[in-house]
CSV table of C-alpha atoms in Angstrom, one decimal:
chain,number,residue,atom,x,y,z
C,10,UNK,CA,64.2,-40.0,-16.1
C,11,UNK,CA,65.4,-38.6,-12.8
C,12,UNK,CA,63.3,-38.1,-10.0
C,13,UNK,CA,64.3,-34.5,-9.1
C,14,UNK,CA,63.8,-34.1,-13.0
C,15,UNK,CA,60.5,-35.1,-13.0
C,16,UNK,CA,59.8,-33.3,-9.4
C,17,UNK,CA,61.1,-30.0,-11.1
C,18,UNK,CA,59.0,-30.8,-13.9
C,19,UNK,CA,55.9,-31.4,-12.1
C,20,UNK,CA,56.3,-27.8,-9.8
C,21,UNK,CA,57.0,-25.7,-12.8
C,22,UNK,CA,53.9,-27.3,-14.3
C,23,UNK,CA,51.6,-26.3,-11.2
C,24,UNK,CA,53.1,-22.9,-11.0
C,25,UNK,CA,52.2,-22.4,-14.4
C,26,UNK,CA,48.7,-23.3,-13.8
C,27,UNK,CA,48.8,-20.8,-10.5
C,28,UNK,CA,49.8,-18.0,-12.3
C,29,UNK,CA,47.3,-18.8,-15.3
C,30,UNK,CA,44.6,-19.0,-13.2
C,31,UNK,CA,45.7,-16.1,-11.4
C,32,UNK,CA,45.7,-13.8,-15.2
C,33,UNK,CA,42.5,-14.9,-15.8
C,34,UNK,CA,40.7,-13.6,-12.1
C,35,UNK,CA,43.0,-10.9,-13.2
C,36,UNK,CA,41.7,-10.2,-16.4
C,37,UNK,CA,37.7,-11.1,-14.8
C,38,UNK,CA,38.6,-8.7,-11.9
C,39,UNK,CA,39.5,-5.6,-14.8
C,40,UNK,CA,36.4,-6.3,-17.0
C,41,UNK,CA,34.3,-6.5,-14.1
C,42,UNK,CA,35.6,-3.3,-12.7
C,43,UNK,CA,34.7,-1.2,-16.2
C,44,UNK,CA,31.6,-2.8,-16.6
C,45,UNK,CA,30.4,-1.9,-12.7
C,46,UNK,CA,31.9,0.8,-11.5
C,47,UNK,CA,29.1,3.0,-10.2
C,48,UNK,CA,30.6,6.4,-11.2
C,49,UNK,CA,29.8,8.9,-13.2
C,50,UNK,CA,32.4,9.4,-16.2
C,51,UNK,CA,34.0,12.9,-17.1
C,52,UNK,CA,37.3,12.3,-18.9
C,53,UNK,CA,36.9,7.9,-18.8
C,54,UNK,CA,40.2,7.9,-17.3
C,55,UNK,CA,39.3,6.7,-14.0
C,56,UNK,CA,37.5,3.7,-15.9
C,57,UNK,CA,40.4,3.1,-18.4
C,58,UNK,CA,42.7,2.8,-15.5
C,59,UNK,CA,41.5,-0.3,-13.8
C,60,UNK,CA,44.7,-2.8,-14.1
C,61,UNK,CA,45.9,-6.1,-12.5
C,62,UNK,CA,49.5,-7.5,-11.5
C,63,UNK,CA,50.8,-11.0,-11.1
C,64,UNK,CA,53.8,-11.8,-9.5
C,65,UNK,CA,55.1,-15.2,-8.1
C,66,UNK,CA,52.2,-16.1,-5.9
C,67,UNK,CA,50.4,-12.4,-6.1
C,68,UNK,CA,47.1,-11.2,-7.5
C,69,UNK,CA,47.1,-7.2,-7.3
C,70,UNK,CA,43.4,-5.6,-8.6
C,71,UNK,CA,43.6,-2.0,-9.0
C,72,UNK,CA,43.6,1.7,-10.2
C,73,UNK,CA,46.2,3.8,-10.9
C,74,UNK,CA,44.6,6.7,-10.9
C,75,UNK,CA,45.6,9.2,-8.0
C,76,UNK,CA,42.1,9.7,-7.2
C,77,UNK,CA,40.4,5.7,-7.2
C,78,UNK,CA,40.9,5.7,-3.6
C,79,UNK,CA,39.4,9.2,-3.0
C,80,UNK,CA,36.3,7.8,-5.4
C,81,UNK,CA,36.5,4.4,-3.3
C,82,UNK,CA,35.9,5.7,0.1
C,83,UNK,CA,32.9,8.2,-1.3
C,84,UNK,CA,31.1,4.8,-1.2
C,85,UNK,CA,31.6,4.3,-5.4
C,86,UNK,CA,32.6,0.9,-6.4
C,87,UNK,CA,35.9,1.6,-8.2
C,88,UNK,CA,38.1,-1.3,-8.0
C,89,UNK,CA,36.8,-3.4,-4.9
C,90,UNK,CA,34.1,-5.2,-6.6
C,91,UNK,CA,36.4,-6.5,-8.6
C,92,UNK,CA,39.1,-7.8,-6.1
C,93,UNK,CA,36.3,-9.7,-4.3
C,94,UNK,CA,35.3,-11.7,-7.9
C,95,UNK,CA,39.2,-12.6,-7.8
C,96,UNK,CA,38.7,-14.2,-4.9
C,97,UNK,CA,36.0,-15.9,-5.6
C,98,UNK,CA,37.3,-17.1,-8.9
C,99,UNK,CA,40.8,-18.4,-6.8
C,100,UNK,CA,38.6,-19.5,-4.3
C,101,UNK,CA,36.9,-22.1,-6.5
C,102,UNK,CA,39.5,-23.1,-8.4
C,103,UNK,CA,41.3,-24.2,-5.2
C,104,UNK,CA,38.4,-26.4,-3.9
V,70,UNK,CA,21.5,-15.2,4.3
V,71,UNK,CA,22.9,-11.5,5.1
V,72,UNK,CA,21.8,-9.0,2.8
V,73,UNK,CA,23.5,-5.1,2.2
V,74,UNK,CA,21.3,-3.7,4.9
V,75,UNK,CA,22.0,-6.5,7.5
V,76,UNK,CA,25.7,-5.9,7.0
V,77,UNK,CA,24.7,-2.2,7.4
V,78,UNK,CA,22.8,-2.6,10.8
V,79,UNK,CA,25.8,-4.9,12.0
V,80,UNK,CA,28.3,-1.8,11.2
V,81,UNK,CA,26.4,1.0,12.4
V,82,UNK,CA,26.0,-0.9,15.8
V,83,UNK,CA,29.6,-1.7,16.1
V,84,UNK,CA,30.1,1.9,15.5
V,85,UNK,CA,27.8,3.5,17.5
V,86,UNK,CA,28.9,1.3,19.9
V,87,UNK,CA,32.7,2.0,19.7
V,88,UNK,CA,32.4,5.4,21.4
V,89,UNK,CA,34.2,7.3,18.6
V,90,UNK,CA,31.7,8.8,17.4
V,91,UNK,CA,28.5,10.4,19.1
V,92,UNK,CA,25.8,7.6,18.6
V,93,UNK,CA,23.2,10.0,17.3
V,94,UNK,CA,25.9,11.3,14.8
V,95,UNK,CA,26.0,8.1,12.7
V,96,UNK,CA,24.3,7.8,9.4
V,97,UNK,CA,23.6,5.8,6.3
V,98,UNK,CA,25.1,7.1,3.4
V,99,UNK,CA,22.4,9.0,1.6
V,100,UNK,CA,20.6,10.0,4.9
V,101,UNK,CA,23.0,12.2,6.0
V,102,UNK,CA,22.1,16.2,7.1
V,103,UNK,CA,22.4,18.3,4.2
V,104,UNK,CA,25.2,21.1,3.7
V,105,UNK,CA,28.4,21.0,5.1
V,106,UNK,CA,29.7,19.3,7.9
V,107,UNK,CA,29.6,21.0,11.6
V,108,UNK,CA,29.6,18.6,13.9
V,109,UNK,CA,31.9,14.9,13.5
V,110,UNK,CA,29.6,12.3,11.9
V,111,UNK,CA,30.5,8.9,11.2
V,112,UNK,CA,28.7,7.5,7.6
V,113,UNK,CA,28.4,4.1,6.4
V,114,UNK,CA,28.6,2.4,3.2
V,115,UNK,CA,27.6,-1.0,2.6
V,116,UNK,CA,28.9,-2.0,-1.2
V,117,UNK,CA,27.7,-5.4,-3.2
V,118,UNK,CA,28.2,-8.8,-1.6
V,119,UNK,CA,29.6,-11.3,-3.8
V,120,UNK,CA,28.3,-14.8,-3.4
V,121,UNK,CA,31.2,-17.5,-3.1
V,122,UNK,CA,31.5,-21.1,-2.0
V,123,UNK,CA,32.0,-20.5,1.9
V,124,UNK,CA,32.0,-16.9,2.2
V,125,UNK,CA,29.9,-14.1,1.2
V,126,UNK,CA,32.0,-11.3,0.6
V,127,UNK,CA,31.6,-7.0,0.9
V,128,UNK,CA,33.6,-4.3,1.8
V,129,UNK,CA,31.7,-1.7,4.3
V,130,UNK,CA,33.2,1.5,4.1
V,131,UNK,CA,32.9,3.2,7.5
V,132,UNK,CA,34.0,7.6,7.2
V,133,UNK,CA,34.6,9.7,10.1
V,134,UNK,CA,34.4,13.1,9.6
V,135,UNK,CA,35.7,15.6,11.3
V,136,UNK,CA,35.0,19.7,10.3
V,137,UNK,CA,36.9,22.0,9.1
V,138,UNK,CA,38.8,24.7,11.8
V,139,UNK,CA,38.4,27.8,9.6
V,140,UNK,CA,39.6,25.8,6.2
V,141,UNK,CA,42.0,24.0,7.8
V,142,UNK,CA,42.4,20.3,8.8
V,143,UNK,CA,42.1,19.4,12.9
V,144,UNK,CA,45.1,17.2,12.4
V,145,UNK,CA,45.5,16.0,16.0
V,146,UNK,CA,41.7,14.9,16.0
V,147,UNK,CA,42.2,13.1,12.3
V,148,UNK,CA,44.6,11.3,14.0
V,149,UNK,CA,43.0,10.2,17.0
V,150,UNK,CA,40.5,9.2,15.3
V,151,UNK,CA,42.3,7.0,12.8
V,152,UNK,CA,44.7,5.3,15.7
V,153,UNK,CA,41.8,4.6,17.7
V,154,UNK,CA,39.3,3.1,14.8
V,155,UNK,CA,42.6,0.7,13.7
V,156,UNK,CA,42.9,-0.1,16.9
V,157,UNK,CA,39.0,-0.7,17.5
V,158,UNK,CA,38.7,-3.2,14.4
V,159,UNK,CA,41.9,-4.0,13.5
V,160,UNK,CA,41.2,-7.7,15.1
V,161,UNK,CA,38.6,-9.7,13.3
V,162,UNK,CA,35.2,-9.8,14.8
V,163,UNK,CA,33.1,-12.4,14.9
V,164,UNK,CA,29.1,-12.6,15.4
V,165,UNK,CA,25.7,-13.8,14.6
V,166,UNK,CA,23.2,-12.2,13.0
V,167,UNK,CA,19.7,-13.9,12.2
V,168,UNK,CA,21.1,-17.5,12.1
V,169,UNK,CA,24.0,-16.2,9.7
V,170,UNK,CA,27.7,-16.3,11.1
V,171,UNK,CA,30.1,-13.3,9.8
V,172,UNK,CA,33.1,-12.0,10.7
V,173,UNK,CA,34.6,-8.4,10.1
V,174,UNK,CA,37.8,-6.9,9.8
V,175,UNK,CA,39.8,-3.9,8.6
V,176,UNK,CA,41.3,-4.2,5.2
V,177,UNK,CA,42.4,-0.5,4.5
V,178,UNK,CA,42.5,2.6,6.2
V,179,UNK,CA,43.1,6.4,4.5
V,180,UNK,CA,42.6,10.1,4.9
V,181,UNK,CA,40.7,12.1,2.9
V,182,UNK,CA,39.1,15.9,2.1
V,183,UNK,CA,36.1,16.9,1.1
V,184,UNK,CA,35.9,20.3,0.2
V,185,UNK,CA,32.7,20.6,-0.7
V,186,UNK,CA,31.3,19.1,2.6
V,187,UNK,CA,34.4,21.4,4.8
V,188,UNK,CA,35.4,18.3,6.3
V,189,UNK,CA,38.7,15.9,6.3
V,190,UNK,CA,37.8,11.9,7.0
V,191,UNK,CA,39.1,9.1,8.1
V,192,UNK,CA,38.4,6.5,5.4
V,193,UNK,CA,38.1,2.8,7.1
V,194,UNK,CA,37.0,-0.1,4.8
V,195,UNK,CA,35.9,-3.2,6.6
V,196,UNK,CA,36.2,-7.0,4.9
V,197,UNK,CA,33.2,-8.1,5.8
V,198,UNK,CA,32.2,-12.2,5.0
V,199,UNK,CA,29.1,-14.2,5.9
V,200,UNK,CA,29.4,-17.7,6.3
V,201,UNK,CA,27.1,-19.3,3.2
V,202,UNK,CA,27.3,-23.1,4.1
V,203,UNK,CA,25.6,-24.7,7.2
C-alpha cells in the first residue's frame, strides 16, 4: 500500500471519530437542554426547539426559537447549560 | 473551589467597579426593587457551574437597564452602554478569589425589552472558568 494511501486513510479515520464525538456532545448538549431548562412551559415549543449542528470541525448548541435569547438573558437556562456539557464532554475526550 | 455566589461577588464587584453603572444601583437577580424600572440598574445572574477536568465552567449574565423615555427606547444611552461594557470586558480577566484562580470574559452581547419592567437592556453574558486542578 502507498503511503499517502494509508496517510489519507488514517485522516479520514480521525475526522470520523471528530465528528462522532462531536454528534454525541451534540446529542448530550440537546437532551440536557430539555431535561434543565428552568422555564416554565406554555406552548413546549421553546423546549422542543433545542437543536445542534456539526460541521467540519464545529459544534453549534442551540434554539431556534426567536425568543431563546430573550428567555436566556432573563437569567433562565435555555440553551447554555447545555453548550458548557459539550465542552466538557470534547474536553475529555481530548485529554 | 468557586461556588455560584463566589462567581456572583466577583461580577458585581467588577461591575460596580466599572463605573457604568451607579454602584448602589447593582443587584442580584431576585433582590431587585419591585415595579418598573426608573432609575438604570445593572442585575446579575450567576447560572450553574459545570465541573470539568481543568476548568469549571458558567456563564454570568450581567443586564443593564436603562428606563423607558415616555415608552420609547433611550437609544443613544443603550448604546453607550453596550460599546462601553464590550469594551470594559471584552479582554479576559484574570483573578484570585479564596485560593481559586478564574478568569472571565465576554462571550455574547444583545439588546433587549422588557415591557413589563418599562425598560430596554443591554444583555452581556460573561464565560466565566475557575481553575479546578492545583
Amino acid at each position: 500500500m502507498r503511503i499517502d494511501t494509508e496517510l489519507e486513510a488514517f485522516f479520514k479515520k480521525g475526522e470520523e471519530e471528530v465528528k462522532a464525538a462531536m454528534e454525541e456532545a451534540g446529542r448530550a448538549a440537546v437532551e440536557h437542554n430539555v431535561e434543565h431548562g428552568d422555564y416554565r412551559d406554555r406552548t413546549g415549543n421553546l423546549r422542543r426547539s433545542n437543536t445542534y449542528e456539526v460541521s467540519r470541525d464545529t459544534l453549534r448548541v442551540g434554539n431556534t426559537a426567536p425568543y431563546a435569547s430573550d428567555v436566556e438573558a432573563r437569567g433562565r437556562m435555555v440553551a447554555s447549560g447545555g453548550a458548557l456539557l459539550a465542552q466538557k464532554m470534547l474536553e475529555e475526550k481530548c485529554r | 473551589m468557586m461556588g455560584t455566589k463566589d462567581i456572583e461577588e466577583v461580577v458585581i464587584r467588577a461591575v460596580a467597579d466599572s463605573g457604568l453603572i451607579p454602584p448602589d444601583s447593582v443587584f442580584v437577580a431576585g433582590d431587585c426593587p419591585a415595579g418598573k424600572v426608573t432609575e438604570e440598574r445593572a442585575v446579575v445572574t450567576v447560572k450553574e457551574v459545570s465541573r470539568g477536568p481543568i476548568f469549571n465552567r458558567g456563564f454570568a449574565e450581567v443586564n443593564l437597564c436603562v428606563p423607558d423615555r415616555e415608552g420609547r427606547a433611550d437609544h443613544g444611552r443603550l448604546q453607550e452602554l453596550e460599546t462601553s461594557a464590550v469594551t470594559l470586558f471584552g479582554d479576559d480577566a484574570v483573578g484570585e478569589h479564596g485560593g481559586t484562580v478564574y478568569r472571565y470574559g465576554l462571550h455574547s452581547h444583545s439588546l433587549h425589552a422588557d415591557a413589563d419592567l418599562g425598560c430596554r437592556y443591554v444583555n452581556i453574558r460573561l464565560l466565566f472558568e475557575t481553575l479546578n486542578v492545583r
